[in-house]
Coordinates of C-alpha atoms and ligand atoms in Angstrom, one line a residue:
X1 CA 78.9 52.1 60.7
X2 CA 77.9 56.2 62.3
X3 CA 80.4 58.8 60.3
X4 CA 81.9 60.9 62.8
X5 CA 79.2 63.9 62.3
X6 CA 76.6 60.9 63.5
X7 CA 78.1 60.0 66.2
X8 CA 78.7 63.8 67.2
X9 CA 75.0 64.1 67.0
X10 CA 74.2 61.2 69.1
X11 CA 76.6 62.4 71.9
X12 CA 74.6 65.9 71.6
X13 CA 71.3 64.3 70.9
X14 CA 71.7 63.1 74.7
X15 CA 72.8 66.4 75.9
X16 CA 70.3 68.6 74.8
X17 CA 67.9 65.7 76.1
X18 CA 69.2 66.8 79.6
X19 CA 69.2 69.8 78.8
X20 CA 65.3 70.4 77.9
X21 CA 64.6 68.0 81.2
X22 CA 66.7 70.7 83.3
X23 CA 64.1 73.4 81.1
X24 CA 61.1 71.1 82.5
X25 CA 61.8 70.7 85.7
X26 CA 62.3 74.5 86.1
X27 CA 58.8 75.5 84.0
X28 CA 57.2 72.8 86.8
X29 CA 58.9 74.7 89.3
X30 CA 57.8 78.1 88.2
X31 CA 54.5 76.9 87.1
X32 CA 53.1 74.3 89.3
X33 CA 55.0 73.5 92.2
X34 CA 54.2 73.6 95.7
X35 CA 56.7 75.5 97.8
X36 CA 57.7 72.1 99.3
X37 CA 58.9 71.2 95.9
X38 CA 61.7 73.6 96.2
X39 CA 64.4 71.9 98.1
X40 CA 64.2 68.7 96.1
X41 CA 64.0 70.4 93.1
X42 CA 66.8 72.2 93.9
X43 CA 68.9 68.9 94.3
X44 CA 67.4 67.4 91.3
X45 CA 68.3 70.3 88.9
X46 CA 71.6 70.7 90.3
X47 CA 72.0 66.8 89.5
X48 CA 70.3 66.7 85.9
X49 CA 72.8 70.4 85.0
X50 CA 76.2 68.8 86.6
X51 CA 75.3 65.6 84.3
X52 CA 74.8 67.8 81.2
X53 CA 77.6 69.6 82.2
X54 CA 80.1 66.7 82.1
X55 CA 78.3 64.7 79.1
X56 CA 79.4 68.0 77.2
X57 CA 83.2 68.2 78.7
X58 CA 83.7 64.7 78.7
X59 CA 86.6 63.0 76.8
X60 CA 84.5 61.2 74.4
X61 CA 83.2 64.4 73.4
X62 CA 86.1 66.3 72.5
X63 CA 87.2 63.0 70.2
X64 CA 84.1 63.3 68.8
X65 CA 84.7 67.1 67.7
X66 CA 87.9 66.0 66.4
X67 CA 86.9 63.6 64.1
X68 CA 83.7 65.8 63.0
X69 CA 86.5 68.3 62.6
X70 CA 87.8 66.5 60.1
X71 CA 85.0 64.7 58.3
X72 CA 83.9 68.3 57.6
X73 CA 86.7 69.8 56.1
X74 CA 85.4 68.6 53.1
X75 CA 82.0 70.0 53.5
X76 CA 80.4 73.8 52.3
X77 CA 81.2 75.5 55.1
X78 CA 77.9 76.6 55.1
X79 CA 76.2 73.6 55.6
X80 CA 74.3 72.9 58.4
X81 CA 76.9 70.0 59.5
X82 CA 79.7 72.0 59.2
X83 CA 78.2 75.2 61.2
X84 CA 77.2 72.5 63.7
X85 CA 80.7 71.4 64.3
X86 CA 82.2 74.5 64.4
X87 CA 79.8 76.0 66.6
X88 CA 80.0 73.2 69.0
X89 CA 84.0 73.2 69.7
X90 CA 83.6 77.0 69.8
X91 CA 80.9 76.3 72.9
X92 CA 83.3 73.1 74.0
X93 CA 85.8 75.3 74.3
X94 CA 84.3 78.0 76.2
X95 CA 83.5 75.5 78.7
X96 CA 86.7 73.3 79.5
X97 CA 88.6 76.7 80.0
X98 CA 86.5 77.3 83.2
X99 CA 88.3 75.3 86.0
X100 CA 85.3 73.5 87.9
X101 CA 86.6 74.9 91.4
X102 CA 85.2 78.2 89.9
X103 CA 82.2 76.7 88.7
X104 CA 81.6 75.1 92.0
X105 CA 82.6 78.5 93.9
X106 CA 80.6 80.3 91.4
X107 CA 77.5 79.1 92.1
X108 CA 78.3 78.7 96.0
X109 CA 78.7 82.8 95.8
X110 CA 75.7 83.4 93.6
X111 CA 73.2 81.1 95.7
X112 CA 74.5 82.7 98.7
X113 CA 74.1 86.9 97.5
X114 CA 70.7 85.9 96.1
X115 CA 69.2 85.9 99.3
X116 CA 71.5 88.7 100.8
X117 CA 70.4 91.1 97.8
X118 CA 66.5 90.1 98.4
X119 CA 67.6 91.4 101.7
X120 CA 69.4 94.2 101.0
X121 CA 66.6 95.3 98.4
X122 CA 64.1 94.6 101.0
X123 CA 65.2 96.8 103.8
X124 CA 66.9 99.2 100.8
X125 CA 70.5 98.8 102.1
X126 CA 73.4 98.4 99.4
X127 CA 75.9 97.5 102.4
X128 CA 73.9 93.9 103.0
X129 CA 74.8 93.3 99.3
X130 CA 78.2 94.7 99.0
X131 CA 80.3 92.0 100.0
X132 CA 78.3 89.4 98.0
X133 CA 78.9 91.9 94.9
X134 CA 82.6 92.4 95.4
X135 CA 83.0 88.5 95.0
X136 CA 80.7 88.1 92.0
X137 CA 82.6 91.2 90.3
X138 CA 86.3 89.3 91.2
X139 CA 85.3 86.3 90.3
X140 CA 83.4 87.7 86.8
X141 CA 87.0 89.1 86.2
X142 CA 88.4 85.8 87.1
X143 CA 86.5 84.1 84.5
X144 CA 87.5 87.3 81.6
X145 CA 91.3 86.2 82.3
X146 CA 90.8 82.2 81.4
X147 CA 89.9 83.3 78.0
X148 CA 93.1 86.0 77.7
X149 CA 94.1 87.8 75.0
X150 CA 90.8 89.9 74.9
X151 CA 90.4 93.5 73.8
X152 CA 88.4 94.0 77.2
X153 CA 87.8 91.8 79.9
X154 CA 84.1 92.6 79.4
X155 CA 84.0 90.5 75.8
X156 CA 84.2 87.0 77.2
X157 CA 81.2 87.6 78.9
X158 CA 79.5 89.6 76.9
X159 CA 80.4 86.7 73.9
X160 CA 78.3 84.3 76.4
X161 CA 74.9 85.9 75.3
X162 CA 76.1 87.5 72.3
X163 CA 78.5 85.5 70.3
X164 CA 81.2 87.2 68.3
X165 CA 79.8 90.5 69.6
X166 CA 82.9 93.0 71.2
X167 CA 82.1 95.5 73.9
X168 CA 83.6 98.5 71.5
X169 CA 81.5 97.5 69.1
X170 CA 78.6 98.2 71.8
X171 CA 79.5 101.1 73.3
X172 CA 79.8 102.5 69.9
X173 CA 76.8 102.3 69.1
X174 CA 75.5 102.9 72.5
X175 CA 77.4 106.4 72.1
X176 CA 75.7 107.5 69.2
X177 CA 72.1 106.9 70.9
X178 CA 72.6 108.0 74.7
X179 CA 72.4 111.6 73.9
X180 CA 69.8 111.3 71.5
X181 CA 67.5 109.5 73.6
X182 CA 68.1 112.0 76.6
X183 CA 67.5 114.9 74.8
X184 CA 64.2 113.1 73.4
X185 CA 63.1 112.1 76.9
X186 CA 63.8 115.7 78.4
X187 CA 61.8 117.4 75.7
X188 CA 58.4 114.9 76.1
X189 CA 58.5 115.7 79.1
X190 CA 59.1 119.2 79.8
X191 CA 57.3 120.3 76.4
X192 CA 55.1 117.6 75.4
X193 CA 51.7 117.3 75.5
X194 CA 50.6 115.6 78.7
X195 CA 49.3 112.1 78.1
X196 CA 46.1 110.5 80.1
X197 CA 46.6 107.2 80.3
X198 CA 43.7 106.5 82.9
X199 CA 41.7 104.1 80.5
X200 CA 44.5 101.6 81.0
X201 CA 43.8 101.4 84.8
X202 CA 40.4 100.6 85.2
X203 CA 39.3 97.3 86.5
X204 CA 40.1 95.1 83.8
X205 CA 38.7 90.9 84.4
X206 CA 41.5 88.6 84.2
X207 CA 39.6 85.9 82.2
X208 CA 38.8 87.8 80.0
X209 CA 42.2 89.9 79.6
X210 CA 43.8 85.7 79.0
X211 CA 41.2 85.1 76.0
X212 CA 41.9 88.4 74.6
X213 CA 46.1 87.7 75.0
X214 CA 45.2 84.2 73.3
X215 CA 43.0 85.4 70.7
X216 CA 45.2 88.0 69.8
X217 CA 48.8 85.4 69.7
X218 CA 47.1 82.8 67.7
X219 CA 46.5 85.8 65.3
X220 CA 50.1 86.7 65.1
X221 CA 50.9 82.8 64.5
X222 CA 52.2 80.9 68.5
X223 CA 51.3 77.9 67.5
X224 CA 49.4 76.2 70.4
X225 CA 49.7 72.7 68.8
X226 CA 53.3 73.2 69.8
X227 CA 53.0 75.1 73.0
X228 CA 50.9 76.1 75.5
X229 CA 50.2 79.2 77.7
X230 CA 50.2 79.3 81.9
X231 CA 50.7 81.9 84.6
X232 CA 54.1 82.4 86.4
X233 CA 55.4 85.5 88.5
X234 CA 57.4 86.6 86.1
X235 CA 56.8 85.5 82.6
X236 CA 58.9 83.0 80.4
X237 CA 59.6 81.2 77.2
X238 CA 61.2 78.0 77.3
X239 CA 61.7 75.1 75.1
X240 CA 61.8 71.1 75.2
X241 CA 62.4 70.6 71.8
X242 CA 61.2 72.5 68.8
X243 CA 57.9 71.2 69.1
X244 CA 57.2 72.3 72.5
X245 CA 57.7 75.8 73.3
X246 CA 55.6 77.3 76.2
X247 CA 55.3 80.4 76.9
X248 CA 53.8 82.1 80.7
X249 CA 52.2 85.4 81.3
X250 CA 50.7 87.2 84.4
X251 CA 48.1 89.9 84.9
X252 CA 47.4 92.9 86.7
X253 CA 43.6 93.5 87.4
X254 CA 44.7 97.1 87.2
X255 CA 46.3 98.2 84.4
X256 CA 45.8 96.2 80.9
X257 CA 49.4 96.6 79.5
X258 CA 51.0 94.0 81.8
X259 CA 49.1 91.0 80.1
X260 CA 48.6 92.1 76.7
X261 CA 52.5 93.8 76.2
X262 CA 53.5 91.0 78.0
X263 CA 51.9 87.9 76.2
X264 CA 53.0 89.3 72.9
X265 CA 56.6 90.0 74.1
X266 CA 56.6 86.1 75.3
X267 CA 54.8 85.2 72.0
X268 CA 57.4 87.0 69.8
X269 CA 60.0 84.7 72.1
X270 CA 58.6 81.6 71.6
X271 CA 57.8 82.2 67.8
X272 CA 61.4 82.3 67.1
X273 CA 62.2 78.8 68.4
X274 CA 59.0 77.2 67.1
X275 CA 60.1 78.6 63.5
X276 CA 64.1 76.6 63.5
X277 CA 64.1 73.9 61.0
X278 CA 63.2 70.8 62.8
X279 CA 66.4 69.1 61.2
X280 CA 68.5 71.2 63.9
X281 CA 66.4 69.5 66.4
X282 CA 68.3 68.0 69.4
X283 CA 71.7 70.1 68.5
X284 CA 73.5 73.5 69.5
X285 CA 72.1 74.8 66.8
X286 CA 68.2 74.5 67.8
X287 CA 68.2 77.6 69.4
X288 CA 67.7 81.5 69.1
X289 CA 71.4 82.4 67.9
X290 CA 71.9 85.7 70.7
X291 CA 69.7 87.0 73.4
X292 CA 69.7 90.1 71.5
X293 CA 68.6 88.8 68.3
X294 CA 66.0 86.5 70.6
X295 CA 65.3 90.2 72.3
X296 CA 64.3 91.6 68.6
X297 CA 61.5 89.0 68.1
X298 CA 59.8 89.6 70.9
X299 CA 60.2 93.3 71.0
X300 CA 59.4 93.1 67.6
X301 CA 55.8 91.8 68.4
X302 CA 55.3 93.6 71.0
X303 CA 56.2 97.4 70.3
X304 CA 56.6 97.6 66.8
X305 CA 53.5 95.3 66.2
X306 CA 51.9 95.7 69.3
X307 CA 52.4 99.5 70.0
X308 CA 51.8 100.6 66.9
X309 CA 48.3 102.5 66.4
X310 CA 48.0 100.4 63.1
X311 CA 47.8 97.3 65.2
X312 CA 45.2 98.9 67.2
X313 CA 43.0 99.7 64.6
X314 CA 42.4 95.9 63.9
X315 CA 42.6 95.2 67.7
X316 CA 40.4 98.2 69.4
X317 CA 37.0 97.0 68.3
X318 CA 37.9 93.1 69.4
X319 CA 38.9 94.6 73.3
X320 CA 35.7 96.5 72.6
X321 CA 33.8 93.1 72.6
X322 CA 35.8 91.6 75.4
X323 CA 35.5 95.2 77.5
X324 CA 32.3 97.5 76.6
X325 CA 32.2 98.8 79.9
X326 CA 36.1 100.0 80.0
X327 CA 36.6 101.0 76.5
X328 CA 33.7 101.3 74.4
X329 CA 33.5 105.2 74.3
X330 CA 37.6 105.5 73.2
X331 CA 39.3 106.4 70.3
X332 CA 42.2 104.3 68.3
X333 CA 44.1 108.0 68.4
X334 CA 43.9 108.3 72.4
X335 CA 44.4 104.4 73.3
X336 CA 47.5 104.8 71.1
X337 CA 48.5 107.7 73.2
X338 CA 47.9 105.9 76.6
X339 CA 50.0 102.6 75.8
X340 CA 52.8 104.5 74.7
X341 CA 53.0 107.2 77.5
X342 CA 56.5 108.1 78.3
X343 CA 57.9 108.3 82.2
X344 CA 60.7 109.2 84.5
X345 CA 60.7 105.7 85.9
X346 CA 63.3 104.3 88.2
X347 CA 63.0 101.0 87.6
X348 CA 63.8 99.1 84.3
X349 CA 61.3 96.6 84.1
X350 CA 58.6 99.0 83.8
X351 CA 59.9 101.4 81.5
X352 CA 58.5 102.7 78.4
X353 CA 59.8 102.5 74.3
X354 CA 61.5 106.1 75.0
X355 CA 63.6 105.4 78.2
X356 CA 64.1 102.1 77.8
X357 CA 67.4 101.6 76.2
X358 CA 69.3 104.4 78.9
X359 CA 68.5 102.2 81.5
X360 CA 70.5 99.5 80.4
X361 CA 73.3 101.9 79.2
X362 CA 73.2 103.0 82.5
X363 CA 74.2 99.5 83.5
X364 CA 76.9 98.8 80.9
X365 CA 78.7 101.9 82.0
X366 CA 79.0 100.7 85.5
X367 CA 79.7 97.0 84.9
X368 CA 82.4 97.9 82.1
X369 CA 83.9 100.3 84.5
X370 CA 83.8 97.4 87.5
X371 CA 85.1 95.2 85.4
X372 CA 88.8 97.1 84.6
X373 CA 88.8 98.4 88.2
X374 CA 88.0 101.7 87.5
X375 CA 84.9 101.6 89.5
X376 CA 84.7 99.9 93.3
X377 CA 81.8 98.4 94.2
X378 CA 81.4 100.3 97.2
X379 CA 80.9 103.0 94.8
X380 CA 78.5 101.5 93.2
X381 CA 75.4 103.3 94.6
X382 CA 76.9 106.9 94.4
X383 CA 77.9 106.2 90.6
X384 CA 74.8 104.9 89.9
X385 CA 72.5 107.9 91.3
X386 CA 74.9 110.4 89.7
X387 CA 74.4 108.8 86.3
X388 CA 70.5 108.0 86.8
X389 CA 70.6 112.1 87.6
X390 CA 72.6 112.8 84.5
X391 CA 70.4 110.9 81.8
X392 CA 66.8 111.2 83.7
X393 CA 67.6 114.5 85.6
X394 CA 66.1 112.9 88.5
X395 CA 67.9 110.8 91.6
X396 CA 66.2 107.5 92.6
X397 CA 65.1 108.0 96.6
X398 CA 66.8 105.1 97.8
X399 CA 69.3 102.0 97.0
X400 CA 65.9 99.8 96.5
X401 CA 64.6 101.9 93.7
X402 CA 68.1 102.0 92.6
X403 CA 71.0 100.1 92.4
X404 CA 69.5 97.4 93.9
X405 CA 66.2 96.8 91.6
X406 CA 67.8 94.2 89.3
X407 CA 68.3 90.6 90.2
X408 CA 70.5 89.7 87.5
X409 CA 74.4 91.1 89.2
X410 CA 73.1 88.9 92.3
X411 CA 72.7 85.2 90.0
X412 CA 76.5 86.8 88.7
X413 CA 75.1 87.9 85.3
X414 CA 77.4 90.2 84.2
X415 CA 77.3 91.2 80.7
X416 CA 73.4 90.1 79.8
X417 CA 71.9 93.8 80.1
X418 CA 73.3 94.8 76.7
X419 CA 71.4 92.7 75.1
X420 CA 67.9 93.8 75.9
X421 CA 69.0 97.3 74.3
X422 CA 70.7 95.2 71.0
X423 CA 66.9 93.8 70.7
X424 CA 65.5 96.8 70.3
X425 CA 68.3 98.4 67.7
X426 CA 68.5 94.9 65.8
X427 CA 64.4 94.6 65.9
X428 CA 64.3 98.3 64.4
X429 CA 66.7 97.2 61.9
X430 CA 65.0 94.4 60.6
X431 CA 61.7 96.4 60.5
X432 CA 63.1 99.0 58.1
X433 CA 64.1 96.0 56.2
X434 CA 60.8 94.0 56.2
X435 CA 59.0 96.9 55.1
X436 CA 61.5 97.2 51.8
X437 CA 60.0 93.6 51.0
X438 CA 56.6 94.0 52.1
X439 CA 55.9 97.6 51.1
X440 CA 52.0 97.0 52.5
X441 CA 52.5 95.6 56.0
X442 CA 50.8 98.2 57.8
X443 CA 47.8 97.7 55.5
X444 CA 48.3 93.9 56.4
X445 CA 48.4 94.5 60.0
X446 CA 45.3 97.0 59.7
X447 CA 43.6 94.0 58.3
X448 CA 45.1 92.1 61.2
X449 CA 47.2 89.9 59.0
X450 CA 50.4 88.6 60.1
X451 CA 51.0 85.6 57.5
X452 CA 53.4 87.6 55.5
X453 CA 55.4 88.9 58.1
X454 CA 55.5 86.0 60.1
X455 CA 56.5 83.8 57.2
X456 CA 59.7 87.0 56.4
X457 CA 60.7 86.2 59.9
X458 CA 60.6 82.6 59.5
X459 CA 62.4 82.7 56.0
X460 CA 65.4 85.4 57.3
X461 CA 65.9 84.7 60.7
X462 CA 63.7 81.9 62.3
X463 CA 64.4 78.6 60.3
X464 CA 68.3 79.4 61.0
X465 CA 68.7 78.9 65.2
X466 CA 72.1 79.2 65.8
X467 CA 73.3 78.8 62.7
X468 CA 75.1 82.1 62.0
X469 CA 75.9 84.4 64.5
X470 CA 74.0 87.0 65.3
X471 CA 76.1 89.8 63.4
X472 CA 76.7 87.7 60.7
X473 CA 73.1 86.9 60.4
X474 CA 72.3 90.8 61.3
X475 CA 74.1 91.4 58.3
X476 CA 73.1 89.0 55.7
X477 CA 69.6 90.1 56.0
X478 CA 69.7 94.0 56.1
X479 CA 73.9 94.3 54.7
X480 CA 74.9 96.1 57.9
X481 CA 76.2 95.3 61.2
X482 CA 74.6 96.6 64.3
X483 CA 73.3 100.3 64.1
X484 CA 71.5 102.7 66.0
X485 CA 69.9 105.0 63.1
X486 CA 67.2 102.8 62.3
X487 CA 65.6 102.7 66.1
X488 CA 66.8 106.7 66.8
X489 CA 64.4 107.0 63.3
X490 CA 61.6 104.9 64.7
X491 CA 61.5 106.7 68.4
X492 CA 61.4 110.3 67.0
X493 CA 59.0 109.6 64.5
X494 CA 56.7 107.6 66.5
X495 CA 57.5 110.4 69.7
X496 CA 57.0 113.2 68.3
X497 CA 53.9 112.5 66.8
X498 CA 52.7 111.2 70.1
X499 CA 53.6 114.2 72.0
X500 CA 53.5 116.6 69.3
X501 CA 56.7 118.0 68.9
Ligands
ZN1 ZN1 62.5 89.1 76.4

């Protein structure tokens, strides 16, 4: 006879299964697929997620809670069966409160103003978009009010990608740094010593920037026996199972940081979910636990590791072998410099350590302030410029460089941008923490040894997947909840150096 907690693991087992299928069928379609894929693929995705969807929702599966509900209560409610269960109804929950005329109008809206915003971004005109906005904002505040009482209507979504996390808990935090990390950016700037970065631009081979990138991650410890690497467009993690977690990249003949920054930031992703215990395997649980804590492994990797001039003493004579030409006549001092060179950029995605984080408070302003009506979308563009002015003392030149750069408000993501900013806080966190335990890491990474920090990670945070949330995991490792001293320490002493303040 299956105990209860059995058969709940069957019924999930099955789910996830359609789950990582949905996750293969979209690495195919990002990775190999001809553009005539697309409209099958489309129907075949849709099919595979609605199927998930109602496995998950089903009857049988909320009987099956139930009685895991209760075969637990005996349990430690630390184990891994009873985290499981709870967990799970807290995700079952989440879900049967959405009525599924929203979810159908939901995505009817969203595939609709994705192709309106690619417009409207194209010919740099907000108007295009507006309408399609002004939807996905009513019907994100639709979706706050099936999960009333809330403190703010922005916590049920933000709770989507960050469990347990409240927006005051986030702006907090996000308080303390914004004028911090404005007044950093204006001095580098207008007092700094100027930073050439031209090294990083010169013609760089692609083959030979993908052996580097690999050379360099099977260092750190991806594990190609249980993942591979590929090009995309935009780069990915995603995994079928704990034993398969693949990871894509892209290249710029151009400018060397786009591979290097961005295989390691991929690599810090897909390290995380190739280090859960394989006995969460096929469960809720077999998962990074937040998209912030996710967000501190790979920025972990790839700034604190990767942009750290102690990295680059190991690293500098092996891109020496693969680039003689480009590089052999620099020093560790002035490559340093050139990868972390801080700019006024207007979009996100390129932005540097420094200016990172006020982009995306920048963005939580606005959708907070959408989000109780105090801001109309038609707005938007003015409000946006005004604040862009206020923390970067420049104004983008147009709606495309703008308010319109991100594609995430378009697919109805409101709430997600907070957590790239949490990864760098939480990562900055941890690091101060690590180096309590492992007093010689930067001696380690000189020697270009990762063992020991790979196997902390694994220990703390990795072998865990959804276990605990990501506060409550936050905390049990460094005693403290989120913070922003730790990464306002880490930018100024890393910053000033740099620009010699
Ligand atoms: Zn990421």
């Amino acid at each position: 006879m299956t105990t209860p907690i059995e058969n709940l693991k069957k019924l999930l087992g099955e789910v996830a299964d359609l789950h990582y299928t949905a996750a293969l069928l979209n690495w195919d379609h990002q990775v190999n697929m001809p553009p005539g894929g697309a409209r099958p693929r489309a129907m075949q995705l849709a099919t595979i997620s609605r199927i998930a969807h109602d496995n998950f929702v089903s009857e049988e599966m909320g009987q099956a809670i139930e009685s895991a509900k209760q075969a637990v209560g005996d349990l430690d409610a630390d184990s891994d069966d009873a985290r499981l269960v709870k967990k799970t109804d807290h995700d079952y929950l989440k879900e049967i409160k959405v009525p599924s005329d929203w979810v159908a109008d939901f995505s009817r809206i969203t595939a609709l103003a994705h192709g309106e915003w690619e417009k409207a971004r194209e010919q740099s005109d907000f108007s295009i978009f507006e309408p399609h906005a002004k939807e996905i904002i009513g019907l994100r505040q639709q979706y706050a009010d099936f999960f009333k009482p809330y403190d703010h209507p922005y916590d049920p979504l933000l709770d989507d990608y960050e469990p347990g996390m409240k927006s005051a808990q986030v702006k907090s935090v996000f308080d303390a740094l914004k004028p911090f990390q404005i007044e950093l950016v204006r001095a580098i700037l207008e007092e700094g010593e100027p930073v050439d970065d031209g090294i990083l631009h010169l013609n760089y081979e692609i083959q030979k920037q993908w052996d580097f990138g690999v050379e360099v991650i099977k260092d750190i410890g991806y594990d190609f026996e249980n993942g591979r690497q590929d090009k995309s467009t935009h780069p990915f993690t995603t995994s079928f199972g704990i034993t398969d977690v693949r990871i894509t990249t892209r290249f710029d003949p151009n400018f060397l940081n786009t591979a290097i920054f961005g295989t390691l930031h991929e690599a810090g992703h897909a390290m995380y979910e190739q280090g859960i215990r394989t006995e969460l395997d096929r469960t809720p649980l077999a998962a990074g636990t937040s998209l912030g804590m996710h967000e501190s492994q790979s920025r972990m990797w790839e700034n604190l590791v990767g942009r750290s001039k102690t990295f680059w003493k190991a690293y500098l004579p092996k891109l020496k072998e693969y680039f003689p030409d480009q590089v052999s006549d620099v020093n560790v001092d002035d490559f340093y410099r050139a990868i972390n060179k801080v700019e006024r950029s207007f979009i996100r995605v390129e932005a540097d350590e420094a200016t990172y984080n006020l982009h995306i408070m920048l963005r939580f302003d606005l959708e907070m302030a959408m989000m109780v009506g105090s801001l109309a979308v038609k707005d938007l563009p003015e409000a946006w410029d005004e604040k862009f002015e206020h923390f970067f003392g420049v104004r983008p030149p147009d709606d495309a460089k703008g308010v319109l750069q991100d594609v995430h408000w378009s697919s109805g993501l409101v709430g997600y941008f907070p957590t790239y900013a949490l990864g760098n806080l939480i990562a900055s966190q941890l690091w101060e923490r690590i180096h309590e335990d492992l007093p010689d890491l930067q001696a380690q990474i000189e020697q270009a040894s990762f063992d020991n920090l790979l196997e902390w990670l694994r220990e703390h945070i990795h072998q865990h997947g959804s276990k605990y949330e990501p506060m409550e995991l936050l905390n049990r490792v460094t005693g403290s909840g989120l913070e922003a001293g730790p990464y306002m320490r880490y930018l100024e002493t890393k910053f000033k150096e740099i620009y010699d303040l």
